[in-house]
Amino acid sequence: MRLNRLLAGVAILAMTAGAVTAQTPPGQQPGQTGPVEVEIDQGVLRPFQIAVADFSGENGSELSSVIRADLRRSGYFEPLDPASFVETGLTLANAPNFPQWTSIGAQAVLYGSVTPRPDNRHDFGFRLYDPYRQCQLASYRFTATPEQWRRIGHKIADLVYQRMTGEAGFFDSRVLFVSESGTQLNRLSRLAISDQDGFNPVYLTQGDEIIMSPRFSLNDPNEITYVALGRDYSRIYLFNLSTGRRESLGEFDGQVLAPRFSNDGSKMAFSIIRGGNTDVYVMDLASRQVRRLTNDPAIDTSPSFSPDNSQIVFTSDRSGSARLYVMRADGSGQRPISRGGGIYTAPNWSPRGDLIAFTKQGGGRFSTGVMNPDGTGERILSSSYFEEGPSWAPNGRYIMFARQSPGGDTRLWTVDLSGRVVSQAGYNGRGSDPAWSPLLDEQPSNLGGGGPDSCST
């Protein structure tokens, strides 16, 4: 994969979902805009030098800033300072002057335009060139309302990321989390959602309940679930982001916690604390029938389905300390998989199915790590005073989690699978228990440049 070459430091010379359409340009063949701090450690990583010129047209400069911030936050790109650009006034009708871009070290050049349409929508077109091979890497046009310019920036960043790394992007997505405010003795928790870069935060609850375990349905980015604790109740709610409809899964004899959808959206796994015992249950969301999957005196909790829904990973302290266990979706074949010392919690199966993320406590520190589904290949990606609750980006290469420094506030952070790129997420406020959505809709698959000037893949 080309991304592995990036990791090795080898230069490659090469909201609501919907209401956005994408198409190739006629005649062609088939965050915050401020500085983003990214910590790169555990080895040398040479980010890819990309020149993102300001798009022409309405909000063109701001759109380009969104693209730069997304690519920089990934850790694998270093957008060049526009003040260093020799050539200006690029138009979609012409290719760049390649020597003027290689002279400043640009390994790729991205530019585009925002053009009004008669139907009051805008066309957002772009071209991506390799100035060293002097060929076009990608060209596309999105059509959307003018207000969607920020989301279009995320979608273009996804296409650039995909074309340059060979892996799917993750920028056109959202994050659910628990927003925290107030003092330690008078803390207010609200369910919140924002774009993945922290922009456009919306608070979905009023703060009159304690919110826990918000989760997306990976089958529908508009469907979420969460636990609400009131004065005398605990409830699992389903909430539709597009309609605002909220419904309870029902009343349970005991306290409910840690709900998570199956990956096809048909079931919900969760735990119930009942009579001093905590076990994993699963509900069929169509019939609302509930079945108990574990029956052990220990604490069994935090279930997470494998992508094919055939298995569930969960946490249990039945061996004396919390470890990770895997069972079949019907509850059979329960077996431990974590092998190291320490306390393992909050398992989360990767959307690619190849890894399980977890939180680990040991040696006076908390860590975010991954392991293979059979427990082998454990790797710690991030470690600090306190961190918990890993959630996968839709492309399965980044993990978001909550981190707290001694005496500080809890914030949202991300780490990539190499463990080299660690950065605070875009949301500026206090937040915990993040859940990353799937992509809001599918990206176009035709990423070739098209035409006689296109680069070979």
Coordinates of N, CA and C in Angstrom, one line a residue, residues 32 34-42 45 68-78 170-171 175 196-198 368 381-384 387 391 393 397-404 410-429 431 434 436:
Q32 N -11.5 23.8 12.1 CA -11.0 25.1 12.3 C -9.9 25.4 11.3
G34 N -7.4 27.4 11.8 CA -6.1 27.8 12.5 C -5.2 26.7 12.5
P35 N -4.0 26.9 13.2 CA -3.0 25.8 13.3 C -3.5 24.6 13.9
V36 N -3.1 23.4 13.4 CA -3.4 22.1 14.0 C -2.1 21.5 14.5
E37 N -2.1 21.2 15.8 CA -0.9 20.7 16.4 C -1.0 19.1 16.3
V38 N 0.0 18.5 15.7 CA 0.1 17.1 15.6 C 1.5 16.7 16.2
E39 N 1.4 15.7 17.1 CA 2.6 15.2 17.7 C 3.1 13.9 16.9
I40 N 4.3 13.9 16.4 CA 4.8 12.8 15.7 C 6.0 12.2 16.5
D41 N 5.9 11.0 16.9 CA 7.0 10.4 17.7 C 7.2 9.0 17.3
Q42 N 8.0 8.3 18.1 CA 8.3 6.9 17.8 C 8.9 6.7 16.4
L45 N 9.0 10.4 10.6 CA 7.9 10.4 9.6 C 8.0 11.7 8.8
R68 N -6.8 21.8 4.0 CA -5.4 21.8 4.6 C -5.4 21.2 6.1
A69 N -6.4 21.7 6.8 CA -6.5 21.3 8.2 C -6.7 19.8 8.3
D70 N -7.6 19.2 7.5 CA -7.9 17.8 7.5 C -6.6 17.0 7.2
L71 N -6.0 17.4 6.1 CA -4.8 16.6 5.7 C -3.7 16.7 6.7
R72 N -3.5 17.9 7.3 CA -2.5 18.1 8.3 C -2.8 17.2 9.5
R73 N -4.1 17.2 9.9 CA -4.4 16.4 11.1 C -4.2 14.9 10.9
S74 N -4.2 14.4 9.7 CA -4.0 13.0 9.5 C -2.5 12.6 9.8
G75 N -1.6 13.6 9.8 CA -0.2 13.3 10.2 C 0.6 12.9 9.0
Y76 N 0.0 12.6 7.8 CA 0.7 12.1 6.7 C 0.9 13.1 5.6
F77 N 0.4 14.3 5.8 CA 0.5 15.4 4.8 C 1.0 16.7 5.5
E78 N 1.8 17.5 4.8 CA 2.2 18.8 5.3 C 1.8 19.8 4.3
F170 N -11.6 9.6 5.9 CA -12.4 9.5 7.1 C -12.9 10.9 7.5
F171 N -12.7 11.9 6.7 CA -13.0 13.3 7.1 C -14.4 13.6 7.0
V175 N -18.8 12.9 15.0 CA -18.4 12.3 16.3 C -19.4 12.6 17.3
Q196 N -16.2 15.8 12.4 CA -15.0 15.1 13.0 C -13.9 16.1 13.4
D197 N -13.9 17.3 12.8 CA -12.9 18.3 13.1 C -13.3 19.2 14.2
G198 N -14.5 18.9 14.9 CA -14.9 19.7 16.0 C -15.9 20.8 15.7
T368 N -4.1 3.2 25.3 CA -4.9 2.8 24.2 C -4.1 1.9 23.4
L381 N -0.6 2.0 21.6 CA -0.5 3.1 20.7 C -0.3 4.5 21.4
S382 N -0.9 4.6 22.5 CA -0.8 5.8 23.3 C -0.9 5.5 24.8
S383 N -0.2 6.3 25.6 CA -0.2 6.1 27.0 C -0.1 7.4 27.7
S384 N -0.9 7.6 28.8 CA -0.9 8.8 29.6 C -1.4 8.6 31.0
E387 N -6.6 7.8 30.1 CA -7.3 7.8 28.8 C -8.2 6.5 28.7
S391 N -12.6 4.6 20.0 CA -13.6 4.5 18.9 C -12.9 4.6 17.6
A393 N -12.1 5.3 13.6 CA -12.5 6.1 12.4 C -13.1 5.1 11.4
R397 N -8.2 3.2 10.5 CA -6.7 3.5 10.7 C -6.5 4.5 11.8
Y398 N -7.5 5.1 12.3 CA -7.4 6.1 13.4 C -8.3 5.7 14.5
I399 N -7.9 6.1 15.7 CA -8.7 5.8 16.9 C -8.9 7.1 17.7
M400 N -10.1 7.4 18.1 CA -10.4 8.5 19.0 C -10.6 8.0 20.4
F401 N -10.2 8.8 21.4 CA -10.3 8.4 22.8 C -10.4 9.6 23.6
A402 N -10.7 9.5 24.9 CA -10.7 10.6 25.8 C -9.4 10.5 26.7
R403 N -8.8 11.7 26.9 CA -7.5 11.7 27.6 C -7.6 12.9 28.6
Q404 N -7.1 12.6 29.8 CA -7.0 13.6 30.9 C -5.6 13.7 31.4
T410 N -10.8 16.6 30.7 CA -10.9 15.5 29.8 C -11.1 16.0 28.4
R411 N -10.3 15.7 27.5 CA -10.4 16.1 26.1 C -10.4 14.9 25.1
L412 N -10.9 15.2 23.9 CA -10.9 14.1 22.9 C -9.5 14.2 22.1
W413 N -8.9 13.0 21.9 CA -7.7 12.8 21.2 C -7.8 11.8 20.1
T414 N -6.8 11.8 19.2 CA -6.8 10.7 18.2 C -5.4 10.2 18.1
V415 N -5.2 8.9 17.7 CA -4.0 8.3 17.4 C -4.1 7.4 16.2
D416 N -3.1 7.3 15.4 CA -3.2 6.4 14.2 C -2.6 5.1 14.6
L417 N -2.8 4.1 13.7 CA -2.4 2.7 14.0 C -0.9 2.5 14.1
S418 N -0.1 3.4 13.6 CA 1.3 3.3 13.8 C 1.7 3.8 15.2
G419 N 0.9 4.5 15.9 CA 1.2 5.1 17.1 C 2.1 6.3 17.0
R420 N 2.5 6.7 15.8 CA 3.4 7.9 15.6 C 2.7 9.2 15.6
V421 N 1.4 9.2 15.2 CA 0.7 10.5 15.1 C -0.4 10.6 16.2
V422 N -0.2 11.4 17.1 CA -1.1 11.6 18.3 C -1.5 13.1 18.3
S423 N -2.7 13.4 18.3 CA -3.1 14.8 18.3 C -4.5 15.0 19.0
Q424 N -4.7 16.2 19.6 CA -6.0 16.5 20.2 C -7.0 16.7 19.1
A425 N -8.2 16.1 19.3 CA -9.2 16.3 18.3 C -9.7 17.7 18.2
G426 N -10.5 18.0 17.2 CA -10.8 19.4 16.9 C -11.7 20.1 17.9
Y427 N -12.6 19.3 18.6 CA -13.5 19.9 19.6 C -12.7 20.6 20.7
N428 N -13.0 21.8 21.0 CA -12.2 22.6 22.0 C -12.7 22.4 23.4
G429 N -13.9 21.9 23.6 CA -14.4 21.8 25.0 C -14.1 20.5 25.6
G431 N -14.7 16.8 26.8 CA -15.5 15.8 26.2 C -15.0 14.4 26.6
P434 N -16.1 9.2 23.2 CA -16.4 9.5 21.8 C -16.9 8.3 21.1
W436 N -17.2 7.5 16.8 CA -17.0 8.0 15.5 C -18.0 7.4 14.5

